[in-house]
């Protein structure tokens, strides 16, 4: 039986570099845009952000690059996680932010980025590498394999490459199929506990998912499914 680590999660190998800073609250959260090519039924994004081209550093509204730098300085950030929406839909803005943060804080300032596979191209991955992005995390669609082949392009990115997906209790078979596909393509796999969201985009409640208890928004059965899969699956 897997034991819970000191961060109240589970791992079979060392944490991805981006996670090492996140668990100690040393990473700036850079929300680069609310625009996304997907409309996931489990999306946790608020109605105020989804589909809107807005930028936030942590929860500070960003109007110019100086706002991002100021927030990173205020929290003494050791890195940044770039999210959305999908940051690749505003690639020039994303690259500009990466370059600015690296110039201000140095190469050791660790930056990771979350993206769907929809917009991934060899040229985009090369541009992100050249800008100094350290780590990229892909969110494959478990309901469609249309863009899975974009993972064949990951060699064009020089940093750490990973997969990060929510643990949807009804998608065990699809997840196992994904794991078979990715095992020789990326460096790490993160499985996130699924949570109910108070927004108009998430349909989890309508689909019959419920919270594991009345003090949590986490979905019942999500963690137990993840633990089962970690016990039987090897990710080398």
JSON list of N, CA and C in Angstrom, two decimals, residues 88-122:
[
{"chain": "A", "resi": 88, "resn": "UNK", "atom": "N", "xyz": [-0.69, 28.43, -25.08]},
{"chain": "A", "resi": 88, "resn": "UNK", "atom": "CA", "xyz": [-0.20, 28.40, -26.46]},
{"chain": "A", "resi": 88, "resn": "UNK", "atom": "C", "xyz": [-1.08, 29.20, -27.41]},
{"chain": "A", "resi": 89, "resn": "UNK", "atom": "N", "xyz": [-2.30, 29.52, -26.97]},
{"chain": "A", "resi": 89, "resn": "UNK", "atom": "CA", "xyz": [-3.19, 30.28, -27.82]},
{"chain": "A", "resi": 89, "resn": "UNK", "atom": "C", "xyz": [-2.76, 31.75, -27.87]},
{"chain": "A", "resi": 90, "resn": "UNK", "atom": "N", "xyz": [-1.93, 32.14, -26.89]},
{"chain": "A", "resi": 90, "resn": "UNK", "atom": "CA", "xyz": [-1.31, 33.46, -26.86]},
{"chain": "A", "resi": 90, "resn": "UNK", "atom": "C", "xyz": [0.20, 33.26, -26.73]},
{"chain": "A", "resi": 91, "resn": "UNK", "atom": "N", "xyz": [0.76, 32.63, -27.75]},
{"chain": "A", "resi": 91, "resn": "UNK", "atom": "CA", "xyz": [2.16, 32.19, -27.70]},
{"chain": "A", "resi": 91, "resn": "UNK", "atom": "C", "xyz": [3.13, 33.36, -27.53]},
{"chain": "A", "resi": 92, "resn": "UNK", "atom": "N", "xyz": [2.95, 34.44, -28.28]},
{"chain": "A", "resi": 92, "resn": "UNK", "atom": "CA", "xyz": [3.87, 35.57, -28.18]},
{"chain": "A", "resi": 92, "resn": "UNK", "atom": "C", "xyz": [3.87, 36.16, -26.77]},
{"chain": "A", "resi": 93, "resn": "UNK", "atom": "N", "xyz": [2.70, 36.28, -26.17]},
{"chain": "A", "resi": 93, "resn": "UNK", "atom": "CA", "xyz": [2.59, 36.80, -24.80]},
{"chain": "A", "resi": 93, "resn": "UNK", "atom": "C", "xyz": [3.28, 35.86, -23.82]},
{"chain": "A", "resi": 94, "resn": "UNK", "atom": "N", "xyz": [3.07, 34.57, -24.01]},
{"chain": "A", "resi": 94, "resn": "UNK", "atom": "CA", "xyz": [3.67, 33.58, -23.14]},
{"chain": "A", "resi": 94, "resn": "UNK", "atom": "C", "xyz": [5.19, 33.62, -23.22]},
{"chain": "A", "resi": 95, "resn": "UNK", "atom": "N", "xyz": [5.71, 33.66, -24.42]},
{"chain": "A", "resi": 95, "resn": "UNK", "atom": "CA", "xyz": [7.16, 33.71, -24.60]},
{"chain": "A", "resi": 95, "resn": "UNK", "atom": "C", "xyz": [7.74, 34.99, -24.02]},
{"chain": "A", "resi": 96, "resn": "UNK", "atom": "N", "xyz": [7.06, 36.11, -24.21]},
{"chain": "A", "resi": 96, "resn": "UNK", "atom": "CA", "xyz": [7.53, 37.38, -23.66]},
{"chain": "A", "resi": 96, "resn": "UNK", "atom": "C", "xyz": [7.62, 37.31, -22.14]},
{"chain": "A", "resi": 97, "resn": "UNK", "atom": "N", "xyz": [6.65, 36.66, -21.50]},
{"chain": "A", "resi": 97, "resn": "UNK", "atom": "CA", "xyz": [6.66, 36.53, -20.04]},
{"chain": "A", "resi": 97, "resn": "UNK", "atom": "C", "xyz": [7.81, 35.65, -19.58]},
{"chain": "A", "resi": 98, "resn": "UNK", "atom": "N", "xyz": [8.05, 34.54, -20.28]},
{"chain": "A", "resi": 98, "resn": "UNK", "atom": "CA", "xyz": [9.15, 33.65, -19.94]},
{"chain": "A", "resi": 98, "resn": "UNK", "atom": "C", "xyz": [10.48, 34.38, -20.03]},
{"chain": "A", "resi": 99, "resn": "UNK", "atom": "N", "xyz": [10.68, 35.08, -21.13]},
{"chain": "A", "resi": 99, "resn": "UNK", "atom": "CA", "xyz": [11.93, 35.82, -21.34]},
{"chain": "A", "resi": 99, "resn": "UNK", "atom": "C", "xyz": [12.12, 36.88, -20.26]},
{"chain": "A", "resi": 100, "resn": "UNK", "atom": "N", "xyz": [11.06, 37.62, -19.95]},
{"chain": "A", "resi": 100, "resn": "UNK", "atom": "CA", "xyz": [11.16, 38.68, -18.94]},
{"chain": "A", "resi": 100, "resn": "UNK", "atom": "C", "xyz": [11.50, 38.13, -17.57]},
{"chain": "A", "resi": 101, "resn": "UNK", "atom": "N", "xyz": [10.87, 37.02, -17.19]},
{"chain": "A", "resi": 101, "resn": "UNK", "atom": "CA", "xyz": [11.14, 36.42, -15.89]},
{"chain": "A", "resi": 101, "resn": "UNK", "atom": "C", "xyz": [12.56, 35.87, -15.80]},
{"chain": "A", "resi": 102, "resn": "UNK", "atom": "N", "xyz": [13.03, 35.26, -16.86]},
{"chain": "A", "resi": 102, "resn": "UNK", "atom": "CA", "xyz": [14.40, 34.74, -16.88]},
{"chain": "A", "resi": 102, "resn": "UNK", "atom": "C", "xyz": [15.42, 35.87, -16.84]},
{"chain": "A", "resi": 103, "resn": "UNK", "atom": "N", "xyz": [15.15, 36.94, -17.55]},
{"chain": "A", "resi": 103, "resn": "UNK", "atom": "CA", "xyz": [16.06, 38.08, -17.55]},
{"chain": "A", "resi": 103, "resn": "UNK", "atom": "C", "xyz": [16.15, 38.72, -16.17]},
{"chain": "A", "resi": 104, "resn": "UNK", "atom": "N", "xyz": [15.02, 38.79, -15.48]},
{"chain": "A", "resi": 104, "resn": "UNK", "atom": "CA", "xyz": [15.01, 39.45, -14.17]},
{"chain": "A", "resi": 104, "resn": "UNK", "atom": "C", "xyz": [15.58, 38.56, -13.07]},
{"chain": "A", "resi": 105, "resn": "UNK", "atom": "N", "xyz": [15.23, 37.25, -13.09]},
{"chain": "A", "resi": 105, "resn": "UNK", "atom": "CA", "xyz": [15.58, 36.39, -11.97]},
{"chain": "A", "resi": 105, "resn": "UNK", "atom": "C", "xyz": [16.67, 35.36, -12.27]},
{"chain": "A", "resi": 106, "resn": "UNK", "atom": "N", "xyz": [17.05, 35.23, -13.53]},
{"chain": "A", "resi": 106, "resn": "UNK", "atom": "CA", "xyz": [18.12, 34.32, -13.88]},
{"chain": "A", "resi": 106, "resn": "UNK", "atom": "C", "xyz": [17.66, 32.96, -14.36]},
{"chain": "A", "resi": 107, "resn": "UNK", "atom": "N", "xyz": [18.60, 32.20, -14.90]},
{"chain": "A", "resi": 107, "resn": "UNK", "atom": "CA", "xyz": [18.29, 30.90, -15.46]},
{"chain": "A", "resi": 107, "resn": "UNK", "atom": "C", "xyz": [17.75, 29.92, -14.43]},
{"chain": "A", "resi": 108, "resn": "UNK", "atom": "N", "xyz": [18.14, 30.11, -13.17]},
{"chain": "A", "resi": 108, "resn": "UNK", "atom": "CA", "xyz": [17.70, 29.18, -12.11]},
{"chain": "A", "resi": 108, "resn": "UNK", "atom": "C", "xyz": [16.24, 29.34, -11.75]},
{"chain": "A", "resi": 109, "resn": "UNK", "atom": "N", "xyz": [15.60, 30.43, -12.20]},
{"chain": "A", "resi": 109, "resn": "UNK", "atom": "CA", "xyz": [14.17, 30.66, -11.94]},
{"chain": "A", "resi": 109, "resn": "UNK", "atom": "C", "xyz": [13.40, 29.65, -12.78]},
{"chain": "A", "resi": 110, "resn": "UNK", "atom": "N", "xyz": [12.79, 28.67, -12.12]},
{"chain": "A", "resi": 110, "resn": "UNK", "atom": "CA", "xyz": [12.19, 27.52, -12.82]},
{"chain": "A", "resi": 110, "resn": "UNK", "atom": "C", "xyz": [10.78, 27.86, -13.31]},
{"chain": "A", "resi": 111, "resn": "UNK", "atom": "N", "xyz": [10.55, 27.66, -14.61]},
{"chain": "A", "resi": 111, "resn": "UNK", "atom": "CA", "xyz": [9.25, 27.96, -15.20]},
{"chain": "A", "resi": 111, "resn": "UNK", "atom": "C", "xyz": [8.67, 26.71, -15.86]},
{"chain": "A", "resi": 112, "resn": "UNK", "atom": "N", "xyz": [7.45, 26.36, -15.47]},
{"chain": "A", "resi": 112, "resn": "UNK", "atom": "CA", "xyz": [6.75, 25.28, -16.15]},
{"chain": "A", "resi": 112, "resn": "UNK", "atom": "C", "xyz": [5.44, 25.81, -16.72]},
{"chain": "A", "resi": 113, "resn": "UNK", "atom": "N", "xyz": [4.89, 25.07, -17.66]},
{"chain": "A", "resi": 113, "resn": "UNK", "atom": "CA", "xyz": [3.72, 25.53, -18.41]},
{"chain": "A", "resi": 113, "resn": "UNK", "atom": "C", "xyz": [2.76, 24.37, -18.63]},
{"chain": "A", "resi": 114, "resn": "UNK", "atom": "N", "xyz": [1.46, 24.65, -18.53]},
{"chain": "A", "resi": 114, "resn": "UNK", "atom": "CA", "xyz": [0.40, 23.67, -18.78]},
{"chain": "A", "resi": 114, "resn": "UNK", "atom": "C", "xyz": [-0.26, 23.97, -20.12]},
{"chain": "A", "resi": 115, "resn": "UNK", "atom": "N", "xyz": [-0.52, 22.92, -20.90]},
{"chain": "A", "resi": 115, "resn": "UNK", "atom": "CA", "xyz": [-1.18, 23.13, -22.18]},
{"chain": "A", "resi": 115, "resn": "UNK", "atom": "C", "xyz": [-1.94, 21.87, -22.60]},
{"chain": "A", "resi": 116, "resn": "UNK", "atom": "N", "xyz": [-2.98, 22.08, -23.39]},
{"chain": "A", "resi": 116, "resn": "UNK", "atom": "CA", "xyz": [-3.63, 20.96, -24.05]},
{"chain": "A", "resi": 116, "resn": "UNK", "atom": "C", "xyz": [-2.70, 20.51, -25.18]},
{"chain": "A", "resi": 117, "resn": "UNK", "atom": "N", "xyz": [-3.01, 19.42, -25.81]},
{"chain": "A", "resi": 117, "resn": "UNK", "atom": "CA", "xyz": [-2.22, 18.98, -26.97]},
{"chain": "A", "resi": 117, "resn": "UNK", "atom": "C", "xyz": [-2.70, 19.63, -28.26]},
{"chain": "A", "resi": 118, "resn": "UNK", "atom": "N", "xyz": [-3.82, 20.32, -28.23]},
{"chain": "A", "resi": 118, "resn": "UNK", "atom": "CA", "xyz": [-4.45, 20.82, -29.45]},
{"chain": "A", "resi": 118, "resn": "UNK", "atom": "C", "xyz": [-3.56, 21.71, -30.28]},
{"chain": "A", "resi": 119, "resn": "UNK", "atom": "N", "xyz": [-2.79, 22.56, -29.64]},
{"chain": "A", "resi": 119, "resn": "UNK", "atom": "CA", "xyz": [-2.02, 23.59, -30.34]},
{"chain": "A", "resi": 119, "resn": "UNK", "atom": "C", "xyz": [-0.53, 23.28, -30.43]},
{"chain": "A", "resi": 120, "resn": "UNK", "atom": "N", "xyz": [-0.14, 22.09, -30.01]},
{"chain": "A", "resi": 120, "resn": "UNK", "atom": "CA", "xyz": [1.27, 21.73, -30.00]},
{"chain": "A", "resi": 120, "resn": "UNK", "atom": "C", "xyz": [1.79, 21.48, -31.41]},
{"chain": "A", "resi": 121, "resn": "UNK", "atom": "N", "xyz": [2.88, 22.15, -31.76]},
{"chain": "A", "resi": 121, "resn": "UNK", "atom": "CA", "xyz": [3.60, 21.92, -33.01]},
{"chain": "A", "resi": 121, "resn": "UNK", "atom": "C", "xyz": [5.09, 21.87, -32.70]},
{"chain": "A", "resi": 122, "resn": "UNK", "atom": "N", "xyz": [5.86, 21.34, -33.64]},
{"chain": "A", "resi": 122, "resn": "UNK", "atom": "CA", "xyz": [7.31, 21.30, -33.46]},
{"chain": "A", "resi": 122, "resn": "UNK", "atom": "C", "xyz": [7.87, 22.71, -33.32]}
]
